[in-house]
Amino acid sequence: SAKGEYVLTLDNLATLYMSYSRVDDAESTLKQAIAEQRKLSNRSDLGITQVHLADVALVRHQFKKAEHLAQEGMRGMQSSPQLDKVGVLSALITIVYADCSRGHCDEGLKNAEQASAFANQNFGPDSSAAGFGLETLGFAKWKSGAGPEGEKDMLQGIHLLRAWLVPDDPRLAG
């Protein structure tokens, strides 16, 4: 539908805003997309946009809000007949970073293990999704005090990501 395409465009525009660090514009656009998605009653698409808004909260260091939005978005996607696997993985990863940033890395580590297993099961062990899962698992291990093991997983994840992503992809920065 035209309304559905409009909402998808808003969500994509917000992603573009985030890649240029225009956080205020991304947040405003995502809130607009959520308002429209609630009218359309598509829980999966709403869930994805909620996860994107959770990423905005993460950037703003609003970790509790980020965790809540990502969990709510994941529940919406999981209740849909067609599971958005990329969206669920993204939600799990956002939850890990929110948990660890709030000092709850024990919970973050459990979610990171779940994210890594989910990525391997649904995308394969040599996929970019597995790379994101390993990088997140390594981060959670590192934050939990398992430095060398965490660093090994992070480096393995980055190696996978470099194999799949273009060199100037902003997700490889840092």
PDB file of C-alpha atoms in Angstrom:
ATOM      1  CA  SER A   1       0.000   0.000   0.000  1.00  0.00           C
ATOM      2  CA  ALA A   2       1.053   3.616  -0.461  1.00  0.00           C
ATOM      3  CA  LYS A   3       0.882   4.183   3.306  1.00  0.00           C
ATOM      4  CA  GLY A   4       3.140   1.183   3.910  1.00  0.00           C
ATOM      5  CA  GLU A   5       5.665   2.448   1.359  1.00  0.00           C
ATOM      6  CA  TYR A   6       5.593   5.875   3.008  1.00  0.00           C
ATOM      7  CA  VAL A   7       6.355   4.348   6.414  1.00  0.00           C
ATOM      8  CA  LEU A   8       9.181   2.238   4.962  1.00  0.00           C
ATOM      9  CA  THR A   9      10.623   5.378   3.379  1.00  0.00           C
ATOM     10  CA  LEU A  10      10.499   7.165   6.753  1.00  0.00           C
ATOM     11  CA  ASP A  11      12.305   4.275   8.416  1.00  0.00           C
ATOM     12  CA  ASN A  12      14.956   4.205   5.681  1.00  0.00           C
ATOM     13  CA  LEU A  13      15.383   7.982   5.907  1.00  0.00           C
ATOM     14  CA  ALA A  14      15.951   7.675   9.658  1.00  0.00           C
ATOM     15  CA  THR A  15      18.635   5.051   9.029  1.00  0.00           C
ATOM     16  CA  LEU A  16      20.315   7.442   6.623  1.00  0.00           C
ATOM     17  CA  TYR A  17      20.099  10.247   9.203  1.00  0.00           C
ATOM     18  CA  MET A  18      21.782   7.980  11.769  1.00  0.00           C
ATOM     19  CA  SER A  19      24.627   7.182   9.376  1.00  0.00           C
ATOM     20  CA  TYR A  20      25.300  10.935   9.182  1.00  0.00           C
ATOM     21  CA  SER A  21      24.983  11.375  12.974  1.00  0.00           C
ATOM     22  CA  ARG A  22      21.809  13.416  12.609  1.00  0.00           C
ATOM     23  CA  VAL A  23      20.302  11.834  15.708  1.00  0.00           C
ATOM     24  CA  ASP A  24      17.565  14.440  16.273  1.00  0.00           C
ATOM     25  CA  ASP A  25      16.311  14.063  12.697  1.00  0.00           C
ATOM     26  CA  ALA A  26      16.435  10.264  12.970  1.00  0.00           C
ATOM     27  CA  GLU A  27      14.462  10.293  16.209  1.00  0.00           C
ATOM     28  CA  SER A  28      11.806  12.635  14.860  1.00  0.00           C
ATOM     29  CA  THR A  29      11.426  10.602  11.665  1.00  0.00           C
ATOM     30  CA  LEU A  30      11.210   7.302  13.559  1.00  0.00           C
ATOM     31  CA  LYS A  31       8.551   8.655  15.898  1.00  0.00           C
ATOM     32  CA  GLN A  32       6.560   9.744  12.857  1.00  0.00           C
ATOM     33  CA  ALA A  33       7.004   6.264  11.310  1.00  0.00           C
ATOM     34  CA  ILE A  34       5.846   4.586  14.544  1.00  0.00           C
ATOM     35  CA  ALA A  35       2.714   6.745  14.673  1.00  0.00           C
ATOM     36  CA  GLU A  36       1.858   5.744  11.091  1.00  0.00           C
ATOM     37  CA  GLN A  37       2.669   2.056  11.688  1.00  0.00           C
ATOM     38  CA  ARG A  38       0.321   1.911  14.654  1.00  0.00           C
ATOM     39  CA  LYS A  39      -2.474   2.940  12.279  1.00  0.00           C
ATOM     40  CA  LEU A  40      -1.493   0.147   9.864  1.00  0.00           C
ATOM     41  CA  SER A  41      -1.337  -2.540  12.596  1.00  0.00           C
ATOM     42  CA  ASN A  42       1.748  -4.262  11.173  1.00  0.00           C
ATOM     43  CA  ARG A  43       3.465  -5.513  14.332  1.00  0.00           C
ATOM     44  CA  SER A  44       6.604  -6.725  12.554  1.00  0.00           C
ATOM     45  CA  ASP A  45       7.321  -3.414  10.795  1.00  0.00           C
ATOM     46  CA  LEU A  46       6.452  -1.531  13.978  1.00  0.00           C
ATOM     47  CA  GLY A  47       8.893  -3.749  15.869  1.00  0.00           C
ATOM     48  CA  ILE A  48      11.709  -3.013  13.434  1.00  0.00           C
ATOM     49  CA  THR A  49      11.154   0.719  13.742  1.00  0.00           C
ATOM     50  CA  GLN A  50      11.054   0.434  17.540  1.00  0.00           C
ATOM     51  CA  VAL A  51      14.458  -1.263  17.402  1.00  0.00           C
ATOM     52  CA  HIS A  52      15.761   1.571  15.233  1.00  0.00           C
ATOM     53  CA  LEU A  53      14.427   4.052  17.803  1.00  0.00           C
ATOM     54  CA  ALA A  54      16.169   1.964  20.486  1.00  0.00           C
ATOM     55  CA  ASP A  55      19.419   2.531  18.590  1.00  0.00           C
ATOM     56  CA  VAL A  56      18.795   6.283  18.817  1.00  0.00           C
ATOM     57  CA  ALA A  57      18.319   5.916  22.574  1.00  0.00           C
ATOM     58  CA  LEU A  58      21.555   3.912  22.743  1.00  0.00           C
ATOM     59  CA  VAL A  59      23.465   6.695  20.972  1.00  0.00           C
ATOM     60  CA  ARG A  60      21.976   9.178  23.450  1.00  0.00           C
ATOM     61  CA  HIS A  61      23.072   6.964  26.370  1.00  0.00           C
ATOM     62  CA  GLN A  62      19.453   6.345  27.342  1.00  0.00           C
ATOM     63  CA  PHE A  63      20.225   2.715  28.013  1.00  0.00           C
ATOM     64  CA  LYS A  64      17.105   1.715  29.927  1.00  0.00           C
ATOM     65  CA  LYS A  65      14.907   3.243  27.215  1.00  0.00           C
ATOM     66  CA  ALA A  66      16.971   1.508  24.517  1.00  0.00           C
ATOM     67  CA  GLU A  67      16.551  -1.855  26.215  1.00  0.00           C
ATOM     68  CA  HIS A  68      12.807  -1.346  26.657  1.00  0.00           C
ATOM     69  CA  LEU A  69      12.241  -0.278  23.038  1.00  0.00           C
ATOM     70  CA  ALA A  70      14.344  -3.149  21.670  1.00  0.00           C
ATOM     71  CA  GLN A  71      12.502  -5.707  23.812  1.00  0.00           C
ATOM     72  CA  GLU A  72       9.132  -4.288  22.792  1.00  0.00           C
ATOM     73  CA  GLY A  73      10.161  -4.300  19.134  1.00  0.00           C
ATOM     74  CA  MET A  74      11.395  -7.876  19.365  1.00  0.00           C
ATOM     75  CA  ARG A  75       8.105  -9.003  20.921  1.00  0.00           C
ATOM     76  CA  GLY A  76       6.244  -7.374  18.035  1.00  0.00           C
ATOM     77  CA  MET A  77       8.404  -9.093  15.435  1.00  0.00           C
ATOM     78  CA  GLN A  78       8.121 -12.463  17.185  1.00  0.00           C
ATOM     79  CA  SER A  79       4.319 -12.198  17.248  1.00  0.00           C
ATOM     80  CA  SER A  80       4.216 -11.739  13.479  1.00  0.00           C
ATOM     81  CA  PRO A  81       3.590 -14.755  11.220  1.00  0.00           C
ATOM     82  CA  GLN A  82       6.677 -13.811   9.175  1.00  0.00           C
ATOM     83  CA  LEU A  83       9.675 -13.487  11.534  1.00  0.00           C
ATOM     84  CA  ASP A  84      12.082 -10.715  10.533  1.00  0.00           C
ATOM     85  CA  LYS A  85      15.337 -12.456  11.438  1.00  0.00           C
ATOM     86  CA  VAL A  86      17.544  -9.420  10.768  1.00  0.00           C
ATOM     87  CA  GLY A  87      15.281  -7.323  12.985  1.00  0.00           C
ATOM     88  CA  VAL A  88      15.371  -9.864  15.819  1.00  0.00           C
ATOM     89  CA  LEU A  89      19.177 -10.069  15.645  1.00  0.00           C
ATOM     90  CA  SER A  90      19.394  -6.281  15.666  1.00  0.00           C
ATOM     91  CA  ALA A  91      17.119  -6.154  18.726  1.00  0.00           C
ATOM     92  CA  LEU A  92      19.219  -8.720  20.584  1.00  0.00           C
ATOM     93  CA  ILE A  93      22.421  -6.814  19.830  1.00  0.00           C
ATOM     94  CA  THR A  94      20.893  -3.509  20.965  1.00  0.00           C
ATOM     95  CA  ILE A  95      19.754  -5.166  24.197  1.00  0.00           C
ATOM     96  CA  VAL A  96      23.301  -6.453  24.851  1.00  0.00           C
ATOM     97  CA  TYR A  97      24.858  -3.003  24.480  1.00  0.00           C
ATOM     98  CA  ALA A  98      22.127  -1.440  26.628  1.00  0.00           C
ATOM     99  CA  ASP A  99      22.567  -4.108  29.336  1.00  0.00           C
ATOM    100  CA  CYS A 100      26.346  -3.794  29.471  1.00  0.00           C
ATOM    101  CA  SER A 101      26.217   0.000  29.388  1.00  0.00           C
ATOM    102  CA  ARG A 102      23.934  -0.089  32.437  1.00  0.00           C
ATOM    103  CA  GLY A 103      26.360  -2.347  34.300  1.00  0.00           C
ATOM    104  CA  HIS A 104      24.240  -5.475  33.789  1.00  0.00           C
ATOM    105  CA  CYS A 105      26.736  -7.375  31.682  1.00  0.00           C
ATOM    106  CA  ASP A 106      25.773 -10.710  33.240  1.00  0.00           C
ATOM    107  CA  GLU A 107      22.395 -10.328  31.531  1.00  0.00           C
ATOM    108  CA  GLY A 108      24.106  -8.815  28.483  1.00  0.00           C
ATOM    109  CA  LEU A 109      26.352 -11.858  28.177  1.00  0.00           C
ATOM    110  CA  LYS A 110      23.320 -14.199  28.144  1.00  0.00           C
ATOM    111  CA  ASN A 111      21.706 -12.069  25.422  1.00  0.00           C
ATOM    112  CA  ALA A 112      24.992 -11.948  23.471  1.00  0.00           C
ATOM    113  CA  GLU A 113      25.242 -15.740  23.544  1.00  0.00           C
ATOM    114  CA  GLN A 114      21.651 -15.893  22.304  1.00  0.00           C
ATOM    115  CA  ALA A 115      22.394 -13.333  19.549  1.00  0.00           C
ATOM    116  CA  SER A 116      25.484 -15.209  18.369  1.00  0.00           C
ATOM    117  CA  ALA A 117      23.650 -18.559  18.339  1.00  0.00           C
ATOM    118  CA  PHE A 118      20.669 -16.973  16.538  1.00  0.00           C
ATOM    119  CA  ALA A 119      22.974 -15.477  13.878  1.00  0.00           C
ATOM    120  CA  ASN A 120      24.781 -18.785  13.302  1.00  0.00           C
ATOM    121  CA  GLN A 121      21.543 -20.771  13.143  1.00  0.00           C
ATOM    122  CA  ASN A 122      19.663 -18.368  10.859  1.00  0.00           C
ATOM    123  CA  PHE A 123      22.412 -16.903   8.660  1.00  0.00           C
ATOM    124  CA  GLY A 124      25.322 -19.369   8.876  1.00  0.00           C
ATOM    125  CA  PRO A 125      28.623 -19.253  10.769  1.00  0.00           C
ATOM    126  CA  ASP A 126      30.501 -17.379   8.026  1.00  0.00           C
ATOM    127  CA  SER A 127      27.882 -14.648   7.479  1.00  0.00           C
ATOM    128  CA  SER A 128      28.072 -10.951   8.286  1.00  0.00           C
ATOM    129  CA  ALA A 129      25.284 -11.591  10.811  1.00  0.00           C
ATOM    130  CA  ALA A 130      27.565 -14.101  12.557  1.00  0.00           C
ATOM    131  CA  GLY A 131      30.261 -11.413  12.518  1.00  0.00           C
ATOM    132  CA  PHE A 132      27.959  -8.962  14.276  1.00  0.00           C
ATOM    133  CA  GLY A 133      26.972 -11.694  16.732  1.00  0.00           C
ATOM    134  CA  LEU A 134      30.599 -12.570  17.517  1.00  0.00           C
ATOM    135  CA  GLU A 135      31.619  -8.934  17.858  1.00  0.00           C
ATOM    136  CA  THR A 136      28.757  -8.411  20.321  1.00  0.00           C
ATOM    137  CA  LEU A 137      29.561 -11.602  22.229  1.00  0.00           C
ATOM    138  CA  GLY A 138      33.195 -10.532  22.474  1.00  0.00           C
ATOM    139  CA  PHE A 139      32.184  -7.115  23.773  1.00  0.00           C
ATOM    140  CA  ALA A 140      29.954  -8.660  26.456  1.00  0.00           C
ATOM    141  CA  LYS A 141      32.700 -11.096  27.506  1.00  0.00           C
ATOM    142  CA  TRP A 142      35.237  -8.269  27.630  1.00  0.00           C
ATOM    143  CA  LYS A 143      32.893  -6.070  29.704  1.00  0.00           C
ATOM    144  CA  SER A 144      32.238  -9.065  32.007  1.00  0.00           C
ATOM    145  CA  GLY A 145      35.945  -9.444  32.759  1.00  0.00           C
ATOM    146  CA  ALA A 146      36.933 -12.146  30.262  1.00  0.00           C
ATOM    147  CA  GLY A 147      39.270  -9.799  28.383  1.00  0.00           C
ATOM    148  CA  PRO A 148      41.400 -12.163  26.251  1.00  0.00           C
ATOM    149  CA  GLU A 149      38.450 -14.407  25.320  1.00  0.00           C
ATOM    150  CA  GLY A 150      36.295 -11.379  24.539  1.00  0.00           C
ATOM    151  CA  GLU A 151      39.017  -9.801  22.450  1.00  0.00           C
ATOM    152  CA  LYS A 152      39.418 -13.042  20.462  1.00  0.00           C
ATOM    153  CA  ASP A 153      35.679 -13.129  19.666  1.00  0.00           C
ATOM    154  CA  MET A 154      35.611  -9.424  18.754  1.00  0.00           C
ATOM    155  CA  LEU A 155      38.549  -9.851  16.368  1.00  0.00           C
ATOM    156  CA  GLN A 156      36.962 -12.934  14.789  1.00  0.00           C
ATOM    157  CA  GLY A 157      33.719 -10.967  14.352  1.00  0.00           C
ATOM    158  CA  ILE A 158      35.538  -8.028  12.782  1.00  0.00           C
ATOM    159  CA  HIS A 159      37.348 -10.430  10.430  1.00  0.00           C
ATOM    160  CA  LEU A 160      33.983 -11.789   9.248  1.00  0.00           C
ATOM    161  CA  LEU A 161      32.560  -8.298   8.845  1.00  0.00           C
ATOM    162  CA  ARG A 162      35.538  -7.161   6.793  1.00  0.00           C
ATOM    163  CA  ALA A 163      34.941 -10.114   4.475  1.00  0.00           C
ATOM    164  CA  TRP A 164      31.316  -9.084   3.865  1.00  0.00           C
ATOM    165  CA  LEU A 165      31.132  -5.289   4.191  1.00  0.00           C
ATOM    166  CA  VAL A 166      32.683  -2.634   1.971  1.00  0.00           C
ATOM    167  CA  PRO A 167      35.777  -1.022   3.540  1.00  0.00           C
ATOM    168  CA  ASP A 168      34.112   2.371   4.124  1.00  0.00           C
ATOM    169  CA  ASP A 169      31.017   0.907   5.825  1.00  0.00           C
ATOM    170  CA  PRO A 170      30.522   3.013   8.977  1.00  0.00           C
ATOM    171  CA  ARG A 171      29.908  -0.155  11.004  1.00  0.00           C
ATOM    172  CA  LEU A 172      33.609  -1.006  10.559  1.00  0.00           C
ATOM    173  CA  ALA A 173      34.769   2.320  12.018  1.00  0.00           C
ATOM    174  CA  GLY A 174      36.349   2.452  15.436  1.00  0.00           C
TER     175      GLY A 174
END
